[in-house]
PDB file of C-alpha atoms in Angstrom:
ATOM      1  CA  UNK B   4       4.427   7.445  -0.597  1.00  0.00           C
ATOM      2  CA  UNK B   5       7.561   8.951  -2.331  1.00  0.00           C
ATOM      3  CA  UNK B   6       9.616   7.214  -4.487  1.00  0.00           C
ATOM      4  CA  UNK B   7      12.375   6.350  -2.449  1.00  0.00           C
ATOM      5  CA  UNK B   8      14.463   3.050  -2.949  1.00  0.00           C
ATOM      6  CA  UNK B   9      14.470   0.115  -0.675  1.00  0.00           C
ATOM      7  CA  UNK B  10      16.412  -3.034   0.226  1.00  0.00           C
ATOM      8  CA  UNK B  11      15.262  -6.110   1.654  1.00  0.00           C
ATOM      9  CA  UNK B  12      17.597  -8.242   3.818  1.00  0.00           C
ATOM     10  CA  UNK B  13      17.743 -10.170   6.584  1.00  0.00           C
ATOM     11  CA  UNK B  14      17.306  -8.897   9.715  1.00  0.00           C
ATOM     12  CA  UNK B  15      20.417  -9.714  11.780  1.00  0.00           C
ATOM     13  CA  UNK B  16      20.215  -7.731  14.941  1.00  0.00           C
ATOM     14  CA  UNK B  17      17.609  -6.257  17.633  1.00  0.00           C
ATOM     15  CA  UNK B  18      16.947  -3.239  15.930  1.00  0.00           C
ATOM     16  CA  UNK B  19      15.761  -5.104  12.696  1.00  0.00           C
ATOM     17  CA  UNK B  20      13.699  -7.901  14.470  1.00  0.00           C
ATOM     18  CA  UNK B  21      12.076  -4.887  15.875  1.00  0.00           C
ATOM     19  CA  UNK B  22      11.123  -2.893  12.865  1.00  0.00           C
ATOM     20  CA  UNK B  23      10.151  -6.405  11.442  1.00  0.00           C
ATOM     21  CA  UNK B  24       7.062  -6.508  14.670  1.00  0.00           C
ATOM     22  CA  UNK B  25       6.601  -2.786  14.512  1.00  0.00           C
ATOM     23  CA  UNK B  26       5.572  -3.604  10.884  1.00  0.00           C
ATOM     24  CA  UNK B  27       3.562  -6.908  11.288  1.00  0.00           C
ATOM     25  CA  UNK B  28       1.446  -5.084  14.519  1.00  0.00           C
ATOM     26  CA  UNK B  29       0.493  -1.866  12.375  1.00  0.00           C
ATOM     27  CA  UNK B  30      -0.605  -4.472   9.480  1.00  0.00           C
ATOM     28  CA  UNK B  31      -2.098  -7.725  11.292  1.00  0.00           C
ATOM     29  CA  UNK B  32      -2.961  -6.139  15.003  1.00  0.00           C
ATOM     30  CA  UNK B  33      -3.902  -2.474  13.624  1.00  0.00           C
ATOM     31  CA  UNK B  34      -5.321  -2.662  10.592  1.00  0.00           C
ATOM     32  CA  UNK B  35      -6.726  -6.758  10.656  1.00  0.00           C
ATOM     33  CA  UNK B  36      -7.747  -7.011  14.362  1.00  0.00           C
ATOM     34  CA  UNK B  37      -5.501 -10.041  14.609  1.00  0.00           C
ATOM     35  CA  UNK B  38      -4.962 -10.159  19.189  1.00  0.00           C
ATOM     36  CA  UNK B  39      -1.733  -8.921  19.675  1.00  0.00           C
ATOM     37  CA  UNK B  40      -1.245 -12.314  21.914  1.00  0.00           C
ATOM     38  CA  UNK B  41      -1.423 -14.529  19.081  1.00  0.00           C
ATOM     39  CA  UNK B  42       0.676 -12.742  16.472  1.00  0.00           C
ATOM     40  CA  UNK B  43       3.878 -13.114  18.034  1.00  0.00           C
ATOM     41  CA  UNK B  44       4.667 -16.445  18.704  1.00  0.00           C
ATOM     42  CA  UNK B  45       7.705 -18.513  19.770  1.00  0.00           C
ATOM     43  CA  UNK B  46       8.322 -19.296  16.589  1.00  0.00           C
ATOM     44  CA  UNK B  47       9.490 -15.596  16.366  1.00  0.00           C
ATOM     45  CA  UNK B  48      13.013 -16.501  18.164  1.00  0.00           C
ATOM     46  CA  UNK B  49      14.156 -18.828  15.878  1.00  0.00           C
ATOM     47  CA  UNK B  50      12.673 -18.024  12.537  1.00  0.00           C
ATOM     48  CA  UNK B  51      15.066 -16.218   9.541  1.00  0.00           C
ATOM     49  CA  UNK B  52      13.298 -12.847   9.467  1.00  0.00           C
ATOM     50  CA  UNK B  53      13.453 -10.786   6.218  1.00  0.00           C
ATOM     51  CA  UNK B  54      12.887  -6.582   6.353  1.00  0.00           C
ATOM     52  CA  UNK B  55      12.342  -4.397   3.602  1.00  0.00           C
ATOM     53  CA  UNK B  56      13.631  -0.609   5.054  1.00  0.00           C
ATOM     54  CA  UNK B  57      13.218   2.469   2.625  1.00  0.00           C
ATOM     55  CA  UNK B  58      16.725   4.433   2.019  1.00  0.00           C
ATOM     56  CA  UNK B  59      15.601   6.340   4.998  1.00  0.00           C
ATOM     57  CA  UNK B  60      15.113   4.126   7.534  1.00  0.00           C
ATOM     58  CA  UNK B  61      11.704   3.513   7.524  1.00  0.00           C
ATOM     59  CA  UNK B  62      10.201  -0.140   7.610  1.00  0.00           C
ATOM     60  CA  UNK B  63       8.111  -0.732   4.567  1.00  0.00           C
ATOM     61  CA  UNK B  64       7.702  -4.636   4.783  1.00  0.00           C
ATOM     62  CA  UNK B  65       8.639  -8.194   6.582  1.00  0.00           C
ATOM     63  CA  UNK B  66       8.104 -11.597   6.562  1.00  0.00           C
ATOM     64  CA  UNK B  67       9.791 -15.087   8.301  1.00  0.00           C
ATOM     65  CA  UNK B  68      11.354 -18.396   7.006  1.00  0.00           C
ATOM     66  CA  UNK B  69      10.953 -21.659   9.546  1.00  0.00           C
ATOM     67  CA  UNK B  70      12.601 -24.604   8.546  1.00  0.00           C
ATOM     68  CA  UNK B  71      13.521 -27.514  10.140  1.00  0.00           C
ATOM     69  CA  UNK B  72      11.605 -28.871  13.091  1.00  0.00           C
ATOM     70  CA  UNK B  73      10.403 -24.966  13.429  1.00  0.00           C
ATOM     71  CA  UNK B  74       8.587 -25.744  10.156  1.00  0.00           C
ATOM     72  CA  UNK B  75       7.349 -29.503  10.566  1.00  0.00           C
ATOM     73  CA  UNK B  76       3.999 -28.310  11.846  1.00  0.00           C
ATOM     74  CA  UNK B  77       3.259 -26.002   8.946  1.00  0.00           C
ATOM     75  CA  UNK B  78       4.442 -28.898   6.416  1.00  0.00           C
ATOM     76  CA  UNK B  79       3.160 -31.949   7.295  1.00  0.00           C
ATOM     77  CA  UNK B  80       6.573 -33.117   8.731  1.00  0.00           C
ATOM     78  CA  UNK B  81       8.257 -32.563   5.561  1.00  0.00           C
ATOM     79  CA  UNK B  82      12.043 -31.259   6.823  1.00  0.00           C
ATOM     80  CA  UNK B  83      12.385 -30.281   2.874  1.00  0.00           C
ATOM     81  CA  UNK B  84      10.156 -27.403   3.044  1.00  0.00           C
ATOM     82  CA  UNK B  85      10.131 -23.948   4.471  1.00  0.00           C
ATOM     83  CA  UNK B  86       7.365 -22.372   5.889  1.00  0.00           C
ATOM     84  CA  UNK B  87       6.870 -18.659   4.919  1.00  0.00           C
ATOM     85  CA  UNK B  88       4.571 -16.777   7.097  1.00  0.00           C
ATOM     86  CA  UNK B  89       4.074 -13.065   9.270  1.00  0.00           C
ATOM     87  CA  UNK B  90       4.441 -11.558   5.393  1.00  0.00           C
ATOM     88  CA  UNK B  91       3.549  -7.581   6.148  1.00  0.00           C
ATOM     89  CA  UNK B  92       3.633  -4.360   3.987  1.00  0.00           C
ATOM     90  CA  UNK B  93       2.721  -1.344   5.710  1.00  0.00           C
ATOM     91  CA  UNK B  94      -0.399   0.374   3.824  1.00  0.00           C
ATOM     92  CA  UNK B  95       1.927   3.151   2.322  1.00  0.00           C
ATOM     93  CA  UNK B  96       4.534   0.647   0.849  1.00  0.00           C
ATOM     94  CA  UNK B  97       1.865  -1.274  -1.414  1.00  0.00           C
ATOM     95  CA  UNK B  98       1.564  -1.877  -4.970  1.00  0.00           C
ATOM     96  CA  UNK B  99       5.739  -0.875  -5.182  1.00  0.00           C
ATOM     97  CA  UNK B 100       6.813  -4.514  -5.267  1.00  0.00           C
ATOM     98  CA  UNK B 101       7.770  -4.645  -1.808  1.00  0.00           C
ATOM     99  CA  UNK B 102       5.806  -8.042  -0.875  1.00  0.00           C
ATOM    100  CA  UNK B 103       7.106  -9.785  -3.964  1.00  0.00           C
ATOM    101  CA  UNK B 104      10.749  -8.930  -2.708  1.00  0.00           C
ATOM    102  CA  UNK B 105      10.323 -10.084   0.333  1.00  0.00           C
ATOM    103  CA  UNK B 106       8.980 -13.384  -0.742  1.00  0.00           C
ATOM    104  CA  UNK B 107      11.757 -13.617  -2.560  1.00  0.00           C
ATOM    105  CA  UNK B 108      14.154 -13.400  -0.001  1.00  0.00           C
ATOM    106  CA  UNK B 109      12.671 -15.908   2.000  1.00  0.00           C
ATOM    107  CA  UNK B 110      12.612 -18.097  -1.060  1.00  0.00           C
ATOM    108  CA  UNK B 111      16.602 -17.444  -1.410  1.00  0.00           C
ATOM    109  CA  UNK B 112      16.768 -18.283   2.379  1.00  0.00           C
ATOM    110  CA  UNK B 113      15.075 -21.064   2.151  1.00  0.00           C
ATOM    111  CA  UNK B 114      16.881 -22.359  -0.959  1.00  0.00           C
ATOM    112  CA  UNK B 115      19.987 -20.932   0.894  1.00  0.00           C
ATOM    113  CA  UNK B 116      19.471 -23.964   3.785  1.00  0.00           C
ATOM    114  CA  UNK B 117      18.419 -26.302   1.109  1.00  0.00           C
ATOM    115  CA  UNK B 118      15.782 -26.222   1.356  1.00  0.00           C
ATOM    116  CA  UNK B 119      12.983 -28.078  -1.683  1.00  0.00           C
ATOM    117  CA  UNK B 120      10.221 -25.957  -1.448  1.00  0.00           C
ATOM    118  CA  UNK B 121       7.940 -23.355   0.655  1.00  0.00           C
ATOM    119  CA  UNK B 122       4.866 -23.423   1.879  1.00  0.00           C
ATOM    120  CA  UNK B 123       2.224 -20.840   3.178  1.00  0.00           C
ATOM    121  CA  UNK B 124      -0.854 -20.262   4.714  1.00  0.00           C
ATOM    122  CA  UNK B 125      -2.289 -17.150   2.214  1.00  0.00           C
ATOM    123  CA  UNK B 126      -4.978 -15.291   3.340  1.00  0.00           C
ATOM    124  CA  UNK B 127      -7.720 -16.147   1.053  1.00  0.00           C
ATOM    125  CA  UNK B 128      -7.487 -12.405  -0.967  1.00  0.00           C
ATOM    126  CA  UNK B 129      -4.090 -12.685  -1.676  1.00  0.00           C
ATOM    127  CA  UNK B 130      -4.062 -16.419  -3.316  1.00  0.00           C
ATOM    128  CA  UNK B 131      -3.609 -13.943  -6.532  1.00  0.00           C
ATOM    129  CA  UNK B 132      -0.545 -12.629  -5.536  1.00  0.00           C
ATOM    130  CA  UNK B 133       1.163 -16.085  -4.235  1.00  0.00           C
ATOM    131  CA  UNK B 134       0.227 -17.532  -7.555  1.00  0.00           C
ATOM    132  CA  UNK B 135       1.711 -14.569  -9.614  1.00  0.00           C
ATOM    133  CA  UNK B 136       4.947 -15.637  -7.524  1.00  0.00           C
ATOM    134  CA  UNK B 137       4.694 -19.706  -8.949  1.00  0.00           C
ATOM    135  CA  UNK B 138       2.406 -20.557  -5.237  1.00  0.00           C
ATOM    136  CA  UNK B 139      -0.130 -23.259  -6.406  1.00  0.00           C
ATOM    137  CA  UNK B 140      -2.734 -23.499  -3.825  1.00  0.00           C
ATOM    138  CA  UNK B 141      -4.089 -27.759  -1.797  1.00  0.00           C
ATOM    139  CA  UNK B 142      -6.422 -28.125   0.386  1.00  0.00           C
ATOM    140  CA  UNK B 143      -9.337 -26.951   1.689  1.00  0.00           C
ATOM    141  CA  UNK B 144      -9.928 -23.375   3.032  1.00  0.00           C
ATOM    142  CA  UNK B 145      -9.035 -22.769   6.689  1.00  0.00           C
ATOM    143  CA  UNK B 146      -9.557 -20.319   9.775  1.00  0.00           C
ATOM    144  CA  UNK B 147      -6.364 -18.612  10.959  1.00  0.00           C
ATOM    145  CA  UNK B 148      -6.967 -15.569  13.597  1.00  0.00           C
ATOM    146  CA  UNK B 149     -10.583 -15.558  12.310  1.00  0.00           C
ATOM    147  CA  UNK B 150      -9.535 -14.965   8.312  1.00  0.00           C
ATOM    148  CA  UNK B 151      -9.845 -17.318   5.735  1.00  0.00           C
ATOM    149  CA  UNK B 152      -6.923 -18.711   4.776  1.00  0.00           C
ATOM    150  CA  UNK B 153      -5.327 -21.399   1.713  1.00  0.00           C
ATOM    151  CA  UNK B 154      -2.082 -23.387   1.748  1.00  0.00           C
ATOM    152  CA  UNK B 155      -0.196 -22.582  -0.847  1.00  0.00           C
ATOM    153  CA  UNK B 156       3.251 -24.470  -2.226  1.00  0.00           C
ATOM    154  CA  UNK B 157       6.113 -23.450  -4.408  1.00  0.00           C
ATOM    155  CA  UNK B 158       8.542 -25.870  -5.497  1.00  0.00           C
ATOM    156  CA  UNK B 159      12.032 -23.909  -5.476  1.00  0.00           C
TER     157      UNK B 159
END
């Protein structure tokens, strides 16, 4: 990976939303073995979808804000929290701070709609990262698409 710059921001129009599932199928279909019929979801049409695109064009990263009844599933019916979720980085983009600016931006969203807090369901190896980022993990482990996975809260 060169060192090329990258912004993160919303994805507004087709061509975005796009890059955003060209990015979450190379990381949770391709690489994860997550079925391609589960990963996108309905969810999908009415979520706030962040991208991270190098200066170049190229896709490095995405995740998705629900809030609202979208969300109430995810949060035990609590219409005061956001649920962040689909949170990518393609293989060549790690370890240059993409994932923490994307949860970021969802956190901004999310505060943006105020919005209290945001939950997540982390995959079990990445609990380190959330918590780096303020997430403090409840519950009991979980099963999502056959990984183990943790809730995980931040209070905004």
């Amino acid at each position: 990976m060169s060192t090329h710059a990258y912004v993160v921001r919303v994805a507004e129009d087709p061509a975005d939303r796009e890059a955003c599932f060209t990015v979450r199928k190379e990381v949770f279909v391709g690489e994860q073995g997550v079925p391609e019929d589960i990963e996108y979801d309905a969810y999908d049409a009415v979520a706030v979808h962040v991208l991270a695109v190098r200066e170049d064009g190229v896709p490095l990263g995405t995740g998705r804000l629900l809030y609202g009844e979208a969300a109430a599933g995810k949060t035990s019916g609590d219409l005061t929290v956001g649920s962040l979720g689909r949170l990518a980085v393609t293989q060549a983009a790690r370890g240059l701070g993409v994932g923490a600016a994307l949860v970021r931006a969802i956190e901004d969203a999310a505060h943006a709609r105020g919005l209290a807090a945001v939950d997540l369901h982390a995959q079990t190896h990445a609990l380190g990262f959330y918590e780096r980022l303020g997430y403090v993990a409840y519950g009991p482990e979980f099963p999502d698409a056959g990984i183990p996975h943790r809730a995980m809260r931040r209070v905004l």
